[in-house]
């Protein structure tokens, strides 16, 4: 199968030297890319700026902003069988990017933010590929993930509790619950991200073969 995977954070520029971003390390997305290659699948990885080694055998498309990720996903998605949206796309970006460095002042300053485009929600409903979203939540993890499955019209949502220190964001370990659109649910207990990724790729292959 052909996997298209997004990973890492996006950076939304404020001025030539500053940006808004988030704590995504890219480890989970890169582990999924590696696991998919190991299992004999083709992988294109659309990646925000991360400090993780490139998975051998994956074609990597580097991006920085959410708009660049939006364009890259739409360019590549027609040629894939499974789209895994593991990236932590920024929800907001500065409404204006200053061309010159904003000077430091003593007063408070406020920054006007505009919502970014939701890439998942922008995908056509009538499609030939499977769409897998990620839901990073700090509370009511499963209920919020189920809501995302429906609202963002995903086939699968991988729910991730990011309130814990012992796994999740930036960690080498993770624990996830996979929700499928047919009501099926699978839990992968706390394990290194590489192991979680292997299990996830197996479940996605099985699900893709049965839809
Ligand atoms: O930010 P949120 O929790 O809604 O993200 C859930 C899913 O939506 C993730 O798979 C993420 O990659 C995707 N997303 C997106 N475009 C955005 C924000 C999130 O595709 N602008």
Coordinates of C-alpha atoms and ligand atoms in Angstrom, one line a residue:
X1 CA 0.0 0.0 0.0
X2 CA 1.0 3.6 -0.4
X3 CA 1.1 5.6 2.8
X4 CA 1.1 9.4 3.0
X5 CA 2.1 10.5 6.5
X6 CA 2.3 13.9 8.0
X7 CA 4.5 14.5 11.1
X8 CA 5.9 17.1 13.4
X9 CA 4.8 20.6 14.2
X10 CA 4.2 23.5 11.9
X11 CA 5.8 26.9 12.4
X12 CA 3.7 30.0 11.8
X13 CA 5.9 33.1 11.4
X14 CA 5.3 36.3 13.4
X15 CA 8.2 38.2 11.9
X16 CA 11.6 37.2 10.2
X17 CA 13.0 35.8 13.5
X18 CA 9.9 34.5 15.5
X19 CA 7.2 32.0 15.1
X20 CA 4.4 30.1 16.8
X21 CA 4.7 26.4 17.1
X22 CA 3.9 23.5 19.5
X23 CA 5.7 20.6 21.3
X24 CA 5.4 17.9 18.7
X25 CA 8.7 16.0 18.3
X26 CA 7.7 14.2 15.1
X27 CA 8.7 10.8 16.7
X28 CA 5.3 9.2 16.4
X29 CA 4.9 10.1 12.7
X30 CA 8.5 9.1 11.9
X31 CA 8.0 5.7 13.7
X32 CA 4.8 5.1 11.6
X33 CA 6.8 5.9 8.5
X34 CA 9.5 3.4 9.5
X35 CA 7.0 0.7 10.5
X36 CA 5.2 1.1 7.2
X37 CA 8.4 0.8 5.2
X38 CA 9.4 -2.3 7.3
X39 CA 6.1 -3.9 6.4
X40 CA 6.8 -3.4 2.7
X41 CA 4.7 -0.3 2.0
X42 CA 5.6 2.8 0.1
X43 CA 5.9 6.0 2.2
X44 CA 5.8 9.7 1.5
X45 CA 6.4 11.7 4.6
X46 CA 5.4 15.4 4.8
X47 CA 7.3 16.7 7.7
X48 CA 7.5 19.9 9.7
X49 CA 10.8 20.9 11.3
X50 CA 12.0 18.0 13.6
X51 CA 15.2 16.6 15.0
X52 CA 14.6 13.0 14.1
X53 CA 16.6 10.9 11.6
X54 CA 15.0 10.5 8.2
X55 CA 13.4 7.1 7.8
X56 CA 15.4 5.1 5.2
X57 CA 13.4 4.5 2.1
X58 CA 10.8 7.2 2.6
X59 CA 10.4 10.2 0.3
X60 CA 10.4 13.2 2.6
X61 CA 8.7 16.5 1.7
X62 CA 9.9 19.2 4.2
X63 CA 7.4 21.9 5.0
X64 CA 7.3 24.7 7.6
X65 CA 3.9 26.4 7.8
X66 CA 0.4 25.0 7.9
X67 CA -0.3 26.5 4.5
X68 CA 2.7 24.6 3.1
X69 CA 1.4 21.4 4.7
X70 CA -2.1 22.0 3.3
X71 CA -0.7 22.3 -0.2
X72 CA 1.6 19.3 0.1
X73 CA -1.2 17.1 1.4
X74 CA -3.5 18.1 -1.4
X75 CA -0.8 17.6 -4.1
X76 CA 0.1 14.1 -2.8
X77 CA -3.1 12.6 -1.5
X78 CA -4.6 11.4 -4.8
X79 CA -1.7 9.0 -5.1
X80 CA -2.0 7.3 -1.7
X81 CA -4.1 4.4 -0.2
X82 CA -3.8 5.6 3.4
X83 CA -3.3 9.2 4.7
X84 CA -2.1 9.3 8.3
X85 CA -2.3 12.9 9.7
X86 CA 0.0 12.6 12.6
X87 CA 1.3 16.2 12.4
X88 CA 0.4 18.7 15.1
X89 CA -0.8 21.4 12.7
X90 CA -1.0 24.8 14.5
X91 CA -4.6 25.9 15.0
X92 CA -3.8 29.6 14.8
X93 CA -1.3 31.7 12.9
X94 CA -0.5 35.4 13.2
X95 CA -3.1 37.4 11.2
X96 CA -0.3 39.5 9.7
X97 CA 3.4 38.6 9.3
X98 CA 5.6 41.6 10.0
X99 CA 8.3 42.1 7.3
X100 CA 10.7 43.5 9.8
X101 CA 11.7 42.3 13.3
X102 CA 9.2 43.6 15.8
X103 CA 11.0 45.8 18.3
X104 CA 10.9 45.1 22.0
X105 CA 9.0 47.5 24.1
X106 CA 8.2 47.9 27.8
X107 CA 4.4 47.7 27.4
X108 CA 2.3 44.6 26.9
X109 CA 1.7 43.7 23.3
X110 CA -1.0 41.6 21.7
X111 CA -0.8 39.6 18.6
X112 CA -3.9 39.0 16.5
X113 CA -4.3 35.4 15.5
X114 CA -6.3 33.9 12.6
X115 CA -7.4 30.2 12.5
X116 CA -5.3 28.0 10.1
X117 CA -7.1 25.9 7.5
X118 CA -8.1 22.5 8.8
X119 CA -6.4 20.0 6.4
X120 CA -8.3 17.0 7.5
X121 CA -11.7 18.7 7.3
X122 CA -10.8 20.0 3.8
X123 CA -10.5 16.5 2.3
X124 CA -13.3 15.4 -0.1
X125 CA -15.9 13.0 1.4
X126 CA -15.9 11.0 -1.8
X127 CA -12.4 9.5 -1.9
X128 CA -10.4 6.4 -2.8
X129 CA -8.1 6.5 0.2
X130 CA -8.4 5.8 4.0
X131 CA -8.0 8.9 6.2
X132 CA -6.5 8.5 9.7
X133 CA -6.6 11.4 12.1
X134 CA -4.8 11.8 15.4
X135 CA -6.6 13.3 18.5
X136 CA -4.2 14.6 21.1
X137 CA -6.4 15.3 24.1
X138 CA -5.8 16.1 27.8
X139 CA -9.3 15.2 29.0
X140 CA -12.3 13.0 28.0
X141 CA -9.8 11.5 25.5
X142 CA -12.1 8.9 23.9
X143 CA -15.2 11.0 23.8
X144 CA -13.4 13.9 22.1
X145 CA -11.7 11.5 19.7
X146 CA -15.0 10.0 18.7
X147 CA -16.3 13.5 18.1
X148 CA -13.3 14.2 15.8
X149 CA -13.9 11.0 13.9
X150 CA -17.4 12.2 12.9
X151 CA -16.8 15.9 12.6
X152 CA -13.7 15.6 10.5
X153 CA -15.1 12.7 8.5
X154 CA -12.2 10.4 9.3
X155 CA -12.2 6.6 8.7
X156 CA -10.0 6.1 11.8
X157 CA -8.9 8.3 14.7
X158 CA -5.9 7.5 16.9
X159 CA -6.6 8.9 20.4
X160 CA -3.6 10.0 22.4
X161 CA -3.7 11.2 26.1
X162 CA -1.2 14.1 26.2
X163 CA -1.7 14.9 29.8
X164 CA 0.7 12.2 31.0
X165 CA 4.4 12.6 31.7
X166 CA 5.3 8.9 31.1
X167 CA 4.2 8.7 27.5
X168 CA 2.8 10.9 24.6
X169 CA 4.2 14.2 23.4
X170 CA 8.0 14.4 23.0
X171 CA 8.3 11.0 24.8
X172 CA 9.8 7.8 23.2
X173 CA 6.7 5.9 24.5
X174 CA 3.0 6.1 23.7
X175 CA -0.3 4.5 24.5
X176 CA -3.2 4.9 22.1
X177 CA -6.8 3.9 21.5
X178 CA -7.7 3.4 17.8
X179 CA -11.3 4.2 16.9
X180 CA -12.6 2.9 13.6
X181 CA -15.6 4.4 11.8
X182 CA -17.4 1.0 11.9
X183 CA -17.5 1.3 15.8
X184 CA -14.5 -1.1 16.3
X185 CA -12.0 0.0 18.9
X186 CA -8.4 -1.2 19.7
X187 CA -6.2 -0.2 22.5
X188 CA -2.4 -0.3 22.3
X189 CA -0.9 -0.2 25.8
X190 CA 2.1 1.9 26.8
X191 CA 5.1 0.8 24.6
X192 CA 7.9 2.4 22.6
X193 CA 6.6 4.5 19.7
X194 CA 8.2 2.0 17.3
X195 CA 6.1 -0.8 18.7
X196 CA 2.9 1.2 18.8
X197 CA 3.6 2.2 15.2
X198 CA 4.0 -1.4 14.0
X199 CA 0.7 -2.4 15.7
X200 CA -1.0 0.6 14.2
X201 CA 0.3 -0.2 10.6
X202 CA -1.0 -3.8 11.0
X203 CA -4.5 -2.6 12.1
X204 CA -4.6 -0.1 9.3
X205 CA -3.7 -2.7 6.7
X206 CA -6.4 -5.1 8.0
X207 CA -9.0 -2.3 8.0
X208 CA -8.0 -1.1 4.5
X209 CA -8.4 -4.6 3.2
X210 CA -11.9 -4.9 4.6
X211 CA -13.5 -1.6 3.4
Ligands
LIG1 O1 -6.1 20.0 16.2 P1 -7.0 18.8 16.3 O2 -7.0 18.1 17.7 O3 -8.4 19.1 15.8 O4 -6.3 17.8 15.4 C1 -6.9 16.5 15.1 C2 -6.4 16.1 13.7 O5 -6.6 17.1 12.7 C3 -4.9 15.7 13.6 O6 -4.9 14.5 12.8 C4 -4.3 16.9 12.9 O7 -3.2 16.5 12.1 C5 -5.4 17.4 12.0 N1 -5.4 18.8 11.8 C6 -5.4 19.3 10.5 N2 -5.4 20.6 10.2 C7 -5.4 21.5 11.2 C8 -5.4 21.1 12.5 C9 -5.4 19.7 12.8 O8 -5.4 18.5 9.5 N3 -5.3 22.8 10.9

